[in-house]
Amino acid sequence: MSVKRAILVSVTAPTATKPAILSVDDDPAVSRAVVRDLRRRYGGDYRILRAESGASALEVLGELKLRGQSVAVLIADYRMPGMDGIEFLEQAMDLHPYARRVLLTAYADTNAAIEAINVVDLDHYLLKPWDPPEEKLYPVLDALLESWRGDERRPVLETRVVGHQWSARCSEVREFLARNQLPYRWYPMDEPEGASLLKAAGAEPEQCPVLIDATGRTVFEPSDAELAEFVGLQTAPSGEFYDLIVIGGGPAGLGAAVYGASEGLRTVLVERTATGGQAGQSSRIENYLGFPDGLSGAQLADRARRQAVKFGAELITGRSVVGLEACGAARVVRFADGGHIAAHSVLIATGVEYRRHPAPGIDEFTGCGVYYGSAMTAAGECADRDVYVVGGANSAGQAAVFLSRTARSVHILVRGESLTASMSHYLIEQIDKIPNIVVHTRTEVVAADGDGHLERIVLRDNASGVEEKVETERLFLFIGAAPETDWLDGVVVRDDDGFVVAGPDLMVAGALPPGWELARPPQHLESSVPGVFVAGDVRSESAKRVASAVGEGAMAVMLVHRYIAKQ
């Protein structure tokens, strides 16, 4: 990696700009009244903006996003034509996820406000009229602004990324930034603006991706660890010894971090790429308890991450774990770069990866039109295109529903007779009602082809044996789960598929597992090494659901307390 101060790059840090408070109301009289009250109290420290429709407000928010300017509070009227307040706030979350959200309602619409608590994670709702504002408006906004100012995750100035559209590494870098919810702007190097940035930075095309921050600092071809450090993520633990090391930032790992830190354990979570795991890439999770209208995996991951940090957990990003050792009472975790940390206990929550597709051409075009899972950056480039999704489980169905909003057509390819064997009923019903989603049963991809990027795939009807070549530039693969646990070989017991065996499953005819040194049997989520626990999808015989993973993460913390208490 090369990092330098690029004096010639035409990227200058914008002058300090006040954060914005945006009011949206289609009634001009009400809109003016809201803005009048806001300016009187907050005009000195915040930009007070107003819009008279959800669509125009989204345009304003988009401009603020591009300029790297932050939004503190969004205030939206519920009853607006074309786009009501809940719909507006839901879309605004994608642009400014950390802005506090307020819904203005009449007394008759309080049920809508309660509904919005789940749909858009509403912070507050206000009944109209709110006079006098000193009693009914300002105390609410004062509390929300104080909360916003103290938030651990604050919007930052955007990073500029220059590279080639069909570069696998450029795709990985953009995905890394998107999944970590870091604002960036993409400049293809074969377009004028991208080419000029590349030249000013003194970089060659083969050095892409090139990243440039708002001060002109640049980095060429960064690794994930170097990328994390460049954009300001924490990449090194602050201590050398902890009560609990959590390896993996999916739902199980985040659940353990939240409960571990909140219950007083010195907790550090180590994540290779971005918190959320596979669930974090889901466009919509609709069967998670307490969210009847669903929420995206990114929203769930971000809330859990902020919750863990609030309780004092450390979150380390961009570090790969390659080894685990038991050194007396300590459990030592080793990193790929040679570093290490130790703790009384370790929780393995590394989840699973999608299995590699064996068809010729797939590996060649991975990251260049072929993607494992719901690639956030690639999904945004599917408008008015024909895209293909391989897989019959919930993750494939959720991706298809999401892609169908902009794609011309979405084709789901499954080898089985139907979706019923592996997909939730509610999701199958949704798919049946979306006209531009087509399900192809007993069908699989047998080849991929293109010039520099994916251009076509070959499909085979397994019932008739007939093969068909179809044109497409986007193929998303969701073909089963495989644990990446080779680094645990010889350390803990794993089953034939590589999943970590724990608790009662380690017992053989009622006897303690071979090599077990304690008089007691392993606890429920404890591996074959005392003090090393496992939770979530990486555990053998786990339920492979978000809710169960979160529950196992919480349960693991209880078992860690028991283990530490007896040391």
PDB file of N, CA, C and O in Angstrom, residues 75-130:
ATOM      1  N   ILE A  75     -37.898  15.889  10.437  1.00  0.00           N
ATOM      2  CA  ILE A  75     -39.252  16.044  10.976  1.00  0.00           C
ATOM      3  C   ILE A  75     -40.218  15.960   9.795  1.00  0.00           C
ATOM      4  O   ILE A  75     -40.178  16.793   8.892  1.00  0.00           O
ATOM      5  N   ALA A  76     -41.079  14.943   9.777  1.00  0.00           N
ATOM      6  CA  ALA A  76     -41.953  14.732   8.621  1.00  0.00           C
ATOM      7  C   ALA A  76     -43.406  14.622   9.055  1.00  0.00           C
ATOM      8  O   ALA A  76     -43.730  13.944  10.041  1.00  0.00           O
ATOM      9  N   ASP A  77     -44.272  15.293   8.288  1.00  0.00           N
ATOM     10  CA  ASP A  77     -45.706  15.164   8.522  1.00  0.00           C
ATOM     11  C   ASP A  77     -46.183  13.804   8.019  1.00  0.00           C
ATOM     12  O   ASP A  77     -45.724  13.324   6.984  1.00  0.00           O
ATOM     13  N   TYR A  78     -47.094  13.178   8.749  1.00  0.00           N
ATOM     14  CA  TYR A  78     -47.563  11.854   8.329  1.00  0.00           C
ATOM     15  C   TYR A  78     -48.404  11.926   7.070  1.00  0.00           C
ATOM     16  O   TYR A  78     -48.173  11.188   6.112  1.00  0.00           O
ATOM     17  N   ARG A  79     -49.397  12.825   7.023  1.00  0.00           N
ATOM     18  CA  ARG A  79     -50.336  12.862   5.897  1.00  0.00           C
ATOM     19  C   ARG A  79     -49.815  13.803   4.810  1.00  0.00           C
ATOM     20  O   ARG A  79     -50.000  15.013   4.868  1.00  0.00           O
ATOM     21  N   MET A  80     -49.127  13.210   3.837  1.00  0.00           N
ATOM     22  CA  MET A  80     -48.666  13.972   2.670  1.00  0.00           C
ATOM     23  C   MET A  80     -49.033  13.190   1.417  1.00  0.00           C
ATOM     24  O   MET A  80     -48.901  11.967   1.394  1.00  0.00           O
ATOM     25  N   PRO A  81     -49.511  13.864   0.367  1.00  0.00           N
ATOM     26  CA  PRO A  81     -49.880  13.148  -0.863  1.00  0.00           C
ATOM     27  C   PRO A  81     -48.647  12.615  -1.587  1.00  0.00           C
ATOM     28  O   PRO A  81     -47.568  13.180  -1.526  1.00  0.00           O
ATOM     29  N   GLY A  82     -48.813  11.471  -2.261  1.00  0.00           N
ATOM     30  CA  GLY A  82     -47.724  10.891  -3.039  1.00  0.00           C
ATOM     31  C   GLY A  82     -46.784  10.044  -2.218  1.00  0.00           C
ATOM     32  O   GLY A  82     -46.508   8.897  -2.546  1.00  0.00           O
ATOM     33  N   MET A  83     -46.300  10.581  -1.135  1.00  0.00           N
ATOM     34  CA  MET A  83     -45.376   9.870  -0.245  1.00  0.00           C
ATOM     35  C   MET A  83     -45.650  10.341   1.175  1.00  0.00           C
ATOM     36  O   MET A  83     -45.413  11.502   1.509  1.00  0.00           O
ATOM     37  N   ASP A  84     -46.176   9.463   2.023  1.00  0.00           N
ATOM     38  CA  ASP A  84     -46.481   9.901   3.379  1.00  0.00           C
ATOM     39  C   ASP A  84     -45.197   9.975   4.217  1.00  0.00           C
ATOM     40  O   ASP A  84     -44.103   9.590   3.767  1.00  0.00           O
ATOM     41  N   GLY A  85     -45.343  10.439   5.433  1.00  0.00           N
ATOM     42  CA  GLY A  85     -44.175  10.669   6.270  1.00  0.00           C
ATOM     43  C   GLY A  85     -43.392   9.413   6.590  1.00  0.00           C
ATOM     44  O   GLY A  85     -42.160   9.445   6.670  1.00  0.00           O
ATOM     45  N   ILE A  86     -44.092   8.292   6.786  1.00  0.00           N
ATOM     46  CA  ILE A  86     -43.395   7.040   7.091  1.00  0.00           C
ATOM     47  C   ILE A  86     -42.572   6.585   5.895  1.00  0.00           C
ATOM     48  O   ILE A  86     -41.399   6.185   6.025  1.00  0.00           O
ATOM     49  N   GLU A  87     -43.166   6.657   4.699  1.00  0.00           N
ATOM     50  CA  GLU A  87     -42.441   6.266   3.489  1.00  0.00           C
ATOM     51  C   GLU A  87     -41.216   7.150   3.285  1.00  0.00           C
ATOM     52  O   GLU A  87     -40.136   6.673   2.904  1.00  0.00           O
ATOM     53  N   PHE A  88     -41.378   8.454   3.521  1.00  0.00           N
ATOM     54  CA  PHE A  88     -40.241   9.364   3.370  1.00  0.00           C
ATOM     55  C   PHE A  88     -39.128   9.020   4.351  1.00  0.00           C
ATOM     56  O   PHE A  88     -37.947   8.922   3.973  1.00  0.00           O
ATOM     57  N   LEU A  89     -39.469   8.830   5.622  1.00  0.00           N
ATOM     58  CA  LEU A  89     -38.445   8.548   6.618  1.00  0.00           C
ATOM     59  C   LEU A  89     -37.733   7.233   6.336  1.00  0.00           C
ATOM     60  O   LEU A  89     -36.521   7.107   6.558  1.00  0.00           O
ATOM     61  N   GLU A  90     -38.478   6.252   5.812  1.00  0.00           N
ATOM     62  CA  GLU A  90     -37.861   4.965   5.493  1.00  0.00           C
ATOM     63  C   GLU A  90     -36.806   5.130   4.402  1.00  0.00           C
ATOM     64  O   GLU A  90     -35.717   4.559   4.479  1.00  0.00           O
ATOM     65  N   GLN A  91     -37.113   5.918   3.363  1.00  0.00           N
ATOM     66  CA  GLN A  91     -36.130   6.144   2.303  1.00  0.00           C
ATOM     67  C   GLN A  91     -35.008   7.061   2.771  1.00  0.00           C
ATOM     68  O   GLN A  91     -33.850   6.910   2.363  1.00  0.00           O
ATOM     69  N   ALA A  92     -35.322   8.002   3.631  1.00  0.00           N
ATOM     70  CA  ALA A  92     -34.299   8.928   4.128  1.00  0.00           C
ATOM     71  C   ALA A  92     -33.259   8.204   4.973  1.00  0.00           C
ATOM     72  O   ALA A  92     -32.094   8.632   5.035  1.00  0.00           O
ATOM     73  N   MET A  93     -33.649   7.097   5.609  1.00  0.00           N
ATOM     74  CA  MET A  93     -32.709   6.339   6.431  1.00  0.00           C
ATOM     75  C   MET A  93     -31.526   5.840   5.622  1.00  0.00           C
ATOM     76  O   MET A  93     -30.410   5.710   6.135  1.00  0.00           O
ATOM     77  N   ASP A  94     -31.764   5.503   4.352  1.00  0.00           N
ATOM     78  CA  ASP A  94     -30.674   5.007   3.512  1.00  0.00           C
ATOM     79  C   ASP A  94     -29.653   6.097   3.220  1.00  0.00           C
ATOM     80  O   ASP A  94     -28.470   5.803   3.021  1.00  0.00           O
ATOM     81  N   LEU A  95     -30.097   7.351   3.181  1.00  0.00           N
ATOM     82  CA  LEU A  95     -29.192   8.461   2.907  1.00  0.00           C
ATOM     83  C   LEU A  95     -28.495   8.968   4.166  1.00  0.00           C
ATOM     84  O   LEU A  95     -27.295   9.248   4.157  1.00  0.00           O
ATOM     85  N   HIS A  96     -29.251   9.098   5.240  1.00  0.00           N
ATOM     86  CA  HIS A  96     -28.707   9.640   6.489  1.00  0.00           C
ATOM     87  C   HIS A  96     -29.187   8.765   7.654  1.00  0.00           C
ATOM     88  O   HIS A  96     -30.112   9.128   8.387  1.00  0.00           O
ATOM     89  N   PRO A  97     -28.560   7.590   7.821  1.00  0.00           N
ATOM     90  CA  PRO A  97     -29.066   6.625   8.812  1.00  0.00           C
ATOM     91  C   PRO A  97     -28.944   7.088  10.253  1.00  0.00           C
ATOM     92  O   PRO A  97     -29.605   6.554  11.129  1.00  0.00           O
ATOM     93  N   TYR A  98     -28.103   8.100  10.526  1.00  0.00           N
ATOM     94  CA  TYR A  98     -27.905   8.502  11.916  1.00  0.00           C
ATOM     95  C   TYR A  98     -28.737   9.709  12.316  1.00  0.00           C
ATOM     96  O   TYR A  98     -28.709  10.132  13.469  1.00  0.00           O
ATOM     97  N   ALA A  99     -29.469  10.275  11.370  1.00  0.00           N
ATOM     98  CA  ALA A  99     -30.350  11.393  11.704  1.00  0.00           C
ATOM     99  C   ALA A  99     -31.479  10.901  12.605  1.00  0.00           C
ATOM    100  O   ALA A  99     -32.024   9.810  12.410  1.00  0.00           O
ATOM    101  N   ARG A 100     -31.835  11.691  13.594  1.00  0.00           N
ATOM    102  CA  ARG A 100     -32.963  11.355  14.444  1.00  0.00           C
ATOM    103  C   ARG A 100     -34.263  11.641  13.682  1.00  0.00           C
ATOM    104  O   ARG A 100     -34.347  12.585  12.906  1.00  0.00           O
ATOM    105  N   ARG A 101     -35.293  10.804  13.915  1.00  0.00           N
ATOM    106  CA  ARG A 101     -36.504  10.846  13.092  1.00  0.00           C
ATOM    107  C   ARG A 101     -37.734  11.153  13.953  1.00  0.00           C
ATOM    108  O   ARG A 101     -37.988  10.487  14.955  1.00  0.00           O
ATOM    109  N   VAL A 102     -38.498  12.180  13.507  1.00  0.00           N
ATOM    110  CA  VAL A 102     -39.702  12.634  14.223  1.00  0.00           C
ATOM    111  C   VAL A 102     -40.859  12.645  13.234  1.00  0.00           C
ATOM    112  O   VAL A 102     -40.718  13.136  12.106  1.00  0.00           O
ATOM    113  N   LEU A 103     -42.009  12.129  13.648  1.00  0.00           N
ATOM    114  CA  LEU A 103     -43.207  12.124  12.810  1.00  0.00           C
ATOM    115  C   LEU A 103     -44.243  13.072  13.420  1.00  0.00           C
ATOM    116  O   LEU A 103     -44.523  13.006  14.618  1.00  0.00           O
ATOM    117  N   LEU A 104     -44.781  13.963  12.589  1.00  0.00           N
ATOM    118  CA  LEU A 104     -45.862  14.852  13.022  1.00  0.00           C
ATOM    119  C   LEU A 104     -47.193  14.190  12.706  1.00  0.00           C
ATOM    120  O   LEU A 104     -47.438  13.788  11.559  1.00  0.00           O
ATOM    121  N   THR A 105     -48.059  14.059  13.687  1.00  0.00           N
ATOM    122  CA  THR A 105     -49.332  13.375  13.478  1.00  0.00           C
ATOM    123  C   THR A 105     -50.460  14.142  14.147  1.00  0.00           C
ATOM    124  O   THR A 105     -50.246  14.900  15.097  1.00  0.00           O
ATOM    125  N   ALA A 106     -51.659  13.904  13.641  1.00  0.00           N
ATOM    126  CA  ALA A 106     -52.865  14.342  14.347  1.00  0.00           C
ATOM    127  C   ALA A 106     -53.246  13.244  15.333  1.00  0.00           C
ATOM    128  O   ALA A 106     -52.767  12.109  15.258  1.00  0.00           O
ATOM    129  N   TYR A 107     -54.134  13.582  16.261  1.00  0.00           N
ATOM    130  CA  TYR A 107     -54.512  12.599  17.283  1.00  0.00           C
ATOM    131  C   TYR A 107     -55.072  11.336  16.651  1.00  0.00           C
ATOM    132  O   TYR A 107     -54.802  10.218  17.111  1.00  0.00           O
ATOM    133  N   ALA A 108     -55.807  11.487  15.542  1.00  0.00           N
ATOM    134  CA  ALA A 108     -56.419  10.323  14.890  1.00  0.00           C
ATOM    135  C   ALA A 108     -55.390   9.408  14.241  1.00  0.00           C
ATOM    136  O   ALA A 108     -55.708   8.269  13.873  1.00  0.00           O
ATOM    137  N   ASP A 109     -54.139   9.881  14.086  1.00  0.00           N
ATOM    138  CA  ASP A 109     -53.119   9.103  13.387  1.00  0.00           C
ATOM    139  C   ASP A 109     -52.084   8.507  14.329  1.00  0.00           C
ATOM    140  O   ASP A 109     -51.008   8.096  13.895  1.00  0.00           O
ATOM    141  N   THR A 110     -52.383   8.422  15.599  1.00  0.00           N
ATOM    142  CA  THR A 110     -51.374   7.901  16.527  1.00  0.00           C
ATOM    143  C   THR A 110     -51.036   6.449  16.241  1.00  0.00           C
ATOM    144  O   THR A 110     -49.907   6.005  16.486  1.00  0.00           O
ATOM    145  N   ASN A 111     -51.982   5.673  15.716  1.00  0.00           N
ATOM    146  CA  ASN A 111     -51.667   4.286  15.350  1.00  0.00           C
ATOM    147  C   ASN A 111     -50.584   4.229  14.276  1.00  0.00           C
ATOM    148  O   ASN A 111     -49.728   3.344  14.275  1.00  0.00           O
ATOM    149  N   ALA A 112     -50.639   5.182  13.344  1.00  0.00           N
ATOM    150  CA  ALA A 112     -49.603   5.246  12.304  1.00  0.00           C
ATOM    151  C   ALA A 112     -48.245   5.545  12.920  1.00  0.00           C
ATOM    152  O   ALA A 112     -47.224   5.003  12.494  1.00  0.00           O
ATOM    153  N   ALA A 113     -48.227   6.401  13.916  1.00  0.00           N
ATOM    154  CA  ALA A 113     -46.963   6.730  14.575  1.00  0.00           C
ATOM    155  C   ALA A 113     -46.392   5.517  15.294  1.00  0.00           C
ATOM    156  O   ALA A 113     -45.183   5.268  15.256  1.00  0.00           O
ATOM    157  N   ILE A 114     -47.258   4.747  15.936  1.00  0.00           N
ATOM    158  CA  ILE A 114     -46.799   3.536  16.614  1.00  0.00           C
ATOM    159  C   ILE A 114     -46.246   2.539  15.597  1.00  0.00           C
ATOM    160  O   ILE A 114     -45.221   1.884  15.825  1.00  0.00           O
ATOM    161  N   GLU A 115     -46.918   2.431  14.457  1.00  0.00           N
ATOM    162  CA  GLU A 115     -46.420   1.558  13.387  1.00  0.00           C
ATOM    163  C   GLU A 115     -45.034   2.006  12.927  1.00  0.00           C
ATOM    164  O   GLU A 115     -44.150   1.190  12.666  1.00  0.00           O
ATOM    165  N   ALA A 116     -44.814   3.308  12.857  1.00  0.00           N
ATOM    166  CA  ALA A 116     -43.547   3.846  12.365  1.00  0.00           C
ATOM    167  C   ALA A 116     -42.387   3.517  13.293  1.00  0.00           C
ATOM    168  O   ALA A 116     -41.230   3.517  12.872  1.00  0.00           O
ATOM    169  N   ILE A 117     -42.661   3.239  14.553  1.00  0.00           N
ATOM    170  CA  ILE A 117     -41.591   2.894  15.484  1.00  0.00           C
ATOM    171  C   ILE A 117     -40.825   1.682  14.978  1.00  0.00           C
ATOM    172  O   ILE A 117     -39.597   1.609  15.046  1.00  0.00           O
ATOM    173  N   ASN A 118     -41.541   0.694  14.401  1.00  0.00           N
ATOM    174  CA  ASN A 118     -40.882  -0.494  13.861  1.00  0.00           C
ATOM    175  C   ASN A 118     -40.382  -0.272  12.446  1.00  0.00           C
ATOM    176  O   ASN A 118     -39.308  -0.740  12.068  1.00  0.00           O
ATOM    177  N   VAL A 119     -41.165   0.440  11.629  1.00  0.00           N
ATOM    178  CA  VAL A 119     -40.809   0.573  10.214  1.00  0.00           C
ATOM    179  C   VAL A 119     -39.549   1.403  10.033  1.00  0.00           C
ATOM    180  O   VAL A 119     -38.656   1.045   9.269  1.00  0.00           O
ATOM    181  N   VAL A 120     -39.456   2.546  10.705  1.00  0.00           N
ATOM    182  CA  VAL A 120     -38.335   3.464  10.497  1.00  0.00           C
ATOM    183  C   VAL A 120     -37.571   3.740  11.786  1.00  0.00           C
ATOM    184  O   VAL A 120     -36.834   4.718  11.862  1.00  0.00           O
ATOM    185  N   ASP A 121     -37.729   2.888  12.790  1.00  0.00           N
ATOM    186  CA  ASP A 121     -37.023   3.103  14.062  1.00  0.00           C
ATOM    187  C   ASP A 121     -37.252   4.529  14.548  1.00  0.00           C
ATOM    188  O   ASP A 121     -36.311   5.264  14.861  1.00  0.00           O
ATOM    189  N   LEU A 122     -38.519   4.934  14.595  1.00  0.00           N
ATOM    190  CA  LEU A 122     -38.888   6.305  14.924  1.00  0.00           C
ATOM    191  C   LEU A 122     -38.377   6.673  16.316  1.00  0.00           C
ATOM    192  O   LEU A 122     -38.479   5.901  17.260  1.00  0.00           O
ATOM    193  N   ASP A 123     -37.807   7.879  16.435  1.00  0.00           N
ATOM    194  CA  ASP A 123     -37.315   8.356  17.723  1.00  0.00           C
ATOM    195  C   ASP A 123     -38.403   9.032  18.549  1.00  0.00           C
ATOM    196  O   ASP A 123     -38.382   8.981  19.776  1.00  0.00           O
ATOM    197  N   HIS A 124     -39.369   9.709  17.845  1.00  0.00           N
ATOM    198  CA  HIS A 124     -40.431  10.400  18.581  1.00  0.00           C
ATOM    199  C   HIS A 124     -41.554  10.756  17.623  1.00  0.00           C
ATOM    200  O   HIS A 124     -41.328  10.869  16.411  1.00  0.00           O
ATOM    201  N   TYR A 125     -42.753  10.884  18.144  1.00  0.00           N
ATOM    202  CA  TYR A 125     -43.817  11.465  17.333  1.00  0.00           C
ATOM    203  C   TYR A 125     -44.472  12.596  18.116  1.00  0.00           C
ATOM    204  O   TYR A 125     -44.588  12.551  19.345  1.00  0.00           O
ATOM    205  N   LEU A 126     -44.838  13.645  17.371  1.00  0.00           N
ATOM    206  CA  LEU A 126     -45.423  14.835  17.976  1.00  0.00           C
ATOM    207  C   LEU A 126     -46.843  15.019  17.478  1.00  0.00           C
ATOM    208  O   LEU A 126     -47.107  14.896  16.276  1.00  0.00           O
ATOM    209  N   LEU A 127     -47.744  15.321  18.381  1.00  0.00           N
ATOM    210  CA  LEU A 127     -49.126  15.605  18.013  1.00  0.00           C
ATOM    211  C   LEU A 127     -49.263  17.081  17.664  1.00  0.00           C
ATOM    212  O   LEU A 127     -48.725  17.957  18.351  1.00  0.00           O
ATOM    213  N   LYS A 128     -49.956  17.354  16.571  1.00  0.00           N
ATOM    214  CA  LYS A 128     -50.210  18.746  16.168  1.00  0.00           C
ATOM    215  C   LYS A 128     -51.535  19.218  16.794  1.00  0.00           C
ATOM    216  O   LYS A 128     -52.495  18.435  16.858  1.00  0.00           O
ATOM    217  N   PRO A 129     -51.593  20.490  17.229  1.00  0.00           N
ATOM    218  CA  PRO A 129     -50.510  21.479  17.295  1.00  0.00           C
ATOM    219  C   PRO A 129     -49.642  21.250  18.531  1.00  0.00           C
ATOM    220  O   PRO A 129     -50.084  20.627  19.494  1.00  0.00           O
ATOM    221  N   TRP A 130     -48.399  21.774  18.536  1.00  0.00           N
ATOM    222  CA  TRP A 130     -47.472  21.555  19.648  1.00  0.00           C
ATOM    223  C   TRP A 130     -47.296  22.813  20.500  1.00  0.00           C
ATOM    224  O   TRP A 130     -46.385  22.880  21.311  1.00  0.00           O
TER     225      TRP A 130
END
